[in-house]
Coordinates of C-alpha atoms in Angstrom, one line a residue:
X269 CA 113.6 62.2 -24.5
X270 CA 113.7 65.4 -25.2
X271 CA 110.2 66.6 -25.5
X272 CA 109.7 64.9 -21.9
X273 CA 112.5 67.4 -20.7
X274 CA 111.0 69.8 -22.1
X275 CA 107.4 68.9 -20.7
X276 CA 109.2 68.9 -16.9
X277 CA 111.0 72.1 -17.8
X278 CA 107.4 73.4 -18.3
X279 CA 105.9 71.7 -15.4
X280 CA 108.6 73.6 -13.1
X281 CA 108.7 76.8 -15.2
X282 CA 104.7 76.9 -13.6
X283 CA 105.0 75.5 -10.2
X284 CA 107.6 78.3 -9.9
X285 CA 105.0 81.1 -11.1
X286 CA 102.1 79.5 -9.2
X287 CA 104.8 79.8 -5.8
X288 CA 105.8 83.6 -7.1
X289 CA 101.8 84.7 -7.2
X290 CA 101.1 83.0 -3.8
X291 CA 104.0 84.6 -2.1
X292 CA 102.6 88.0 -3.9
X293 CA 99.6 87.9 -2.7
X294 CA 100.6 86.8 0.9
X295 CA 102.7 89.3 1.0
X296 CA 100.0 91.8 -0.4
X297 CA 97.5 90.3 2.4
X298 CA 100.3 91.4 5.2
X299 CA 100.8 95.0 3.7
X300 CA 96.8 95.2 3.7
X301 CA 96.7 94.1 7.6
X302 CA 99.3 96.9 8.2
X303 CA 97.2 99.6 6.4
X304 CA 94.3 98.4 7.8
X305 CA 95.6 98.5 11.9
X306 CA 97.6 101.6 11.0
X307 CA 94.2 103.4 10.0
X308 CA 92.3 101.9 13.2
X309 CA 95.1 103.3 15.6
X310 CA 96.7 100.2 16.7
X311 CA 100.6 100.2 16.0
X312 CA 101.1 97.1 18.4
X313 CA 99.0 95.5 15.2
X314 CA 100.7 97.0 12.7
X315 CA 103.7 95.7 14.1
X316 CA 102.7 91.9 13.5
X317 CA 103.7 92.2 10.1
X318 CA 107.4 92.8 11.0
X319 CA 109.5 89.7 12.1
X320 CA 109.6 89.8 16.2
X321 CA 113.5 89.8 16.1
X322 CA 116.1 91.4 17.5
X323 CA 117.3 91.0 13.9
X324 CA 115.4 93.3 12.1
X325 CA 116.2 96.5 10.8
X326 CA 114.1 99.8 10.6
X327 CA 116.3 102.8 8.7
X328 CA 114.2 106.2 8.3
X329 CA 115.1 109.9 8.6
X330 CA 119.4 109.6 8.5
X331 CA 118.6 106.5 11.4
X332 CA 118.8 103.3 12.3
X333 CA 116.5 100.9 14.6
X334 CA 118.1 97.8 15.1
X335 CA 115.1 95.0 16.7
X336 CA 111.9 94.7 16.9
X337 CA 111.2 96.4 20.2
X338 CA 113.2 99.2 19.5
X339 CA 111.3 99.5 16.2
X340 CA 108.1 99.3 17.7
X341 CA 109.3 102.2 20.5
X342 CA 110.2 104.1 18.2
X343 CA 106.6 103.9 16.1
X344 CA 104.7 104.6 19.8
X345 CA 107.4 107.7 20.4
X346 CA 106.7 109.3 16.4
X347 CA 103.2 108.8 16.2
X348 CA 101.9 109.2 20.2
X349 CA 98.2 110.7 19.1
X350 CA 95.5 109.5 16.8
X351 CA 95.9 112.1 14.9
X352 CA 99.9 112.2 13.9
X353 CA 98.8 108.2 12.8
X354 CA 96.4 110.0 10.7
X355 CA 95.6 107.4 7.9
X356 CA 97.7 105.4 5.8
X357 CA 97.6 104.3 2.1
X358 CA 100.5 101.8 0.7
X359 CA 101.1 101.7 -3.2
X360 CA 102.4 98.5 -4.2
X361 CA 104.4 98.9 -7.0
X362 CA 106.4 95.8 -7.3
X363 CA 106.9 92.5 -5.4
X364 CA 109.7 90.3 -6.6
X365 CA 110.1 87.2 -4.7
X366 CA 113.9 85.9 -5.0
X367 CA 113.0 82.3 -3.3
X368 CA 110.9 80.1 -1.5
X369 CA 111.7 82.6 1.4
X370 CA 112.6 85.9 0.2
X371 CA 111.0 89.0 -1.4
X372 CA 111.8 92.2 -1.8
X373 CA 108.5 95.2 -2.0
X374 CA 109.0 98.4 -3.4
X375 CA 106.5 101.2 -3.2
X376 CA 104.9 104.2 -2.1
X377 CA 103.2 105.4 1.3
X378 CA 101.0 108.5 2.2
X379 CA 99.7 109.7 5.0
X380 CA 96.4 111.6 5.5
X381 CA 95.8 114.0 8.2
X382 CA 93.4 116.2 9.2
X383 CA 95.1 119.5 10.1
X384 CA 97.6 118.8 7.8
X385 CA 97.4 120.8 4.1
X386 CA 100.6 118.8 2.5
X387 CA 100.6 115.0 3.0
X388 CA 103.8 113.4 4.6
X389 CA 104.3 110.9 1.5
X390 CA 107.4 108.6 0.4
X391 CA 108.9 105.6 -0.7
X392 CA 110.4 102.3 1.0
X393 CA 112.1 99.2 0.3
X394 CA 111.1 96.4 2.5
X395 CA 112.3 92.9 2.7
X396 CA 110.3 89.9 3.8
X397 CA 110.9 86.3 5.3
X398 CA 108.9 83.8 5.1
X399 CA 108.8 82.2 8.6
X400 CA 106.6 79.7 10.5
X401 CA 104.1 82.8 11.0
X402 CA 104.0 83.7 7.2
X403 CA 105.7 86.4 5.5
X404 CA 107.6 88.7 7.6
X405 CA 109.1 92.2 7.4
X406 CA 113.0 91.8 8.2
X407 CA 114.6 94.9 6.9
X408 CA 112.3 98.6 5.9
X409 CA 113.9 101.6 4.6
X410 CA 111.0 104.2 4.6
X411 CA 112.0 107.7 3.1
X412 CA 109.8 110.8 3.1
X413 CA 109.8 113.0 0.2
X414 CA 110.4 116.7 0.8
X415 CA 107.3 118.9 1.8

């Protein structure tokens, strides 16, 4: 009896890492599409990684942006030429999914621009769903680091 409780204690113990790396790398596959339509200009794209909910929660800069159309505003109002997007490189450096439908991501971003000689560079905190469309951005807290 025991040693079959301890075979299904096993059996979960690996169904629940085998769910933790596919949530990872979903969630990894998202933050790539983002880096990817940042760097080709197209914040509408870069958007589709964020829940499209009046729910969600963008805080930056001593601010808050409260839904997903306010959020995306206030991307278009920031970064209004090709060249303040510049382009955009995310370091990862942890993902720790909580359940079947949560996950936090912590880690760095950095932008590179042309007439710029210090790259704008921080960190954020993001929190993802996962919905009927995938894994979802619901809450970002981006900081910048001083210049």
């Amino acid at each position: 009896m025991t040693r079959i409780l301890m075979l299904l204690l096993l059996f979960t113990a690996t169904l629940r890492a085998a769910d933790e790396s596919s949530a990872q790398a979903a969630i990894r596959e998202v933050m790539a599409q983002q880096q990817a339509d940042w760097n080709s200009g197209n914040i509408d794209a870069f958007m589709q990684g964020y829940l499209r909910s009046e729910e969600i929660r963008f805080a930056s800069g001593g601010t808050v942006t409260k839904g997903w159309a306010a959020t995306i505003e206030r991307y278009h109002t920031h970064y209004d030429t090709r060249a303040k997007m510049g382009q955009l490189q995310f370091d990862l450096l942890s993902i720790e999914v909580f359940s079947a439908d949560s996950a936090v991501v912590f880690g760095r971003w950095e932008l590179t621009r042309a007439p710029d000689e210090i790259k704008p560079n921080g960190l954020f905190t993001l929190v993802f769903r996962h919905t009927s469309d995938g894994w979802r951005i619901v809450h970002d807290h981006t900081s910048s680091a001083d210049p």
